[in-house]
């Protein structure tokens, strides 16, 4: 038996000593608040009694789950859920697609770093700041003076009527999504660009030598090879868009049919702890499948190495 | 009055900075004459107040709500028993401060927002008279429209609180159509917010706020224009509108934007046409002890010298009748005149009932202006009203 100095022998508990600080911090800042939010989601507006106590005879009530009745059936939450779905269905794919297009196009020009810097720059702006900037872009002047909002100034110059971008319920959600796209496209581009650059040039050259067109190279070789990266980017976006808040809060505060889940949660946090917590729990539940998917895929990738 | 020189008196209020300085100016003659020292604690935190009241209550409290009446009814002292002459305050103030037959609070100062701002120059040039009834106001608005002018500016936009300017306007309409007792009924829940009376006020408001003949930019203008821009529109050259409903602070904004305009000729206000009461905010005074110095201070504030000093200092409006005629600031003096004729006082509905109802109220206003069904919106707001009041 080799001689091991006593100091290097570690008991079975040793790993836990090393983990303890991290576990403690995790418990204080993640486990406990999550658990507490869950408990609060079953209480009344001040968090002092069961949610069942606010029920009024003769009106619909889900007992202790009454805050969840609000989260799933109230008109404003239905609009919020619809809008979050719209953001996920429209804004996420559009942003990933545009990020990918930028990554591929920038790969082929001499001033690549300049082009990429410009597209990435919005990412350096805080979301609140971006909201304020875009409010000016979308600003509509309804009194006598000239249009000072960029978009309406252009429209009026071209002979069209000015548009109320943020208060017209037919277009305002899309107007907000464009702000999100502007902010996130740079992030998608940067990561996807790295993936494109990491593609082995031999494979691409071999395909081209064999007579594949650029279109064919993209669809049959590049896309499958960068698919894992696309999935990473998409899941990151999905999580961030589920909790989208800043843009909506600054630009419309959820008015005119632009409400989203996180803004509802924020609006209620002071006035109704129970409902706000229930919305937070719904948000956590919506995020969990994406998390599980992410972890599974990560493990599968590790195993494949 | 038997106050020993050097006696200390403890006071809690919410005032800071300039407001605190004005209060000290008002109290200076009393402090100098009696040689007392005011130990003031400035806080906006109800929890700090609560801790103080339960351990060492202040001698005198100034607080901008009636909540101490419910919370500390057994600790507060009857002001009449401390020698205060309540007859200098309007009946509705006495009613507000009376609990179980004891007068526990009187207003030290108040701000009102049942006001319509306009340009006297423009009114004169067009031959418009100041409307004294709601009917006159509607007729005047129609006349302006037929003259090709836009009567109103109604910007509702305000980051994070879109809609509040509309809630002020609608409460003023309620005060004109129904009166102050009706608004107080909405506050205590005896009248539901989806009552036909509220609906009628919303209908008139929406008629004006969503039509580009009646308001700058129509519905789109109303929901997209910031309140601070809207209140300047009647005073631009040429004016974009004729009138704007706004609180007393508008004077400061107008002067800041147009330093050459003179109050009284270029810009002025009149009390909301036909309003039977006013809405606004107040600081009430309460007493927790009956020492000679407390009696002396209350006698000073509620008596002729203190009231005159309060009015001359220009610390909002002193609703004390003894202050009448002593206001030196022309804007405050005119607001005091509006208050003098009021038959009731109502606090802001949304501010008083709080967040959940307020958010529902603002949303009802914004959505109604954008064309949503008003009754449906009011039903939602009524649910929030009853939930807030626990009914």
Coordinates of C-alpha atoms in Angstrom, one line a residue, chain B residues 113 164-165 167-169 171 183 187 278-282 345-354 357-358 361-362:
Chain B
X113 CA -57.4 70.1 -8.4
X164 CA -54.4 59.5 -14.0
X165 CA -55.1 62.8 -15.6
X167 CA -59.3 60.1 -13.4
X168 CA -59.0 63.7 -12.1
X169 CA -61.2 64.9 -14.9
X171 CA -63.9 62.8 -10.6
X183 CA -67.9 60.5 -4.5
X187 CA -64.9 55.8 -1.6
X278 CA -63.7 70.0 -4.8
X279 CA -61.1 67.2 -4.9
X280 CA -57.6 67.4 -3.7
X281 CA -55.3 66.4 -0.9
X282 CA -54.9 67.6 2.6
X345 CA -64.1 68.0 -0.1
X346 CA -63.2 64.6 -1.7
X347 CA -59.7 63.0 -1.8
X348 CA -58.6 61.4 -5.1
X349 CA -60.5 58.2 -5.5
X350 CA -57.6 56.1 -6.9
X351 CA -55.0 57.5 -4.5
X352 CA -57.2 56.8 -1.5
X353 CA -58.5 53.3 -2.5
X354 CA -55.0 52.3 -3.6
X357 CA -58.4 49.8 -7.8
X358 CA -56.3 52.6 -9.1
X361 CA -59.5 52.8 -12.9
X362 CA -56.7 54.0 -15.1

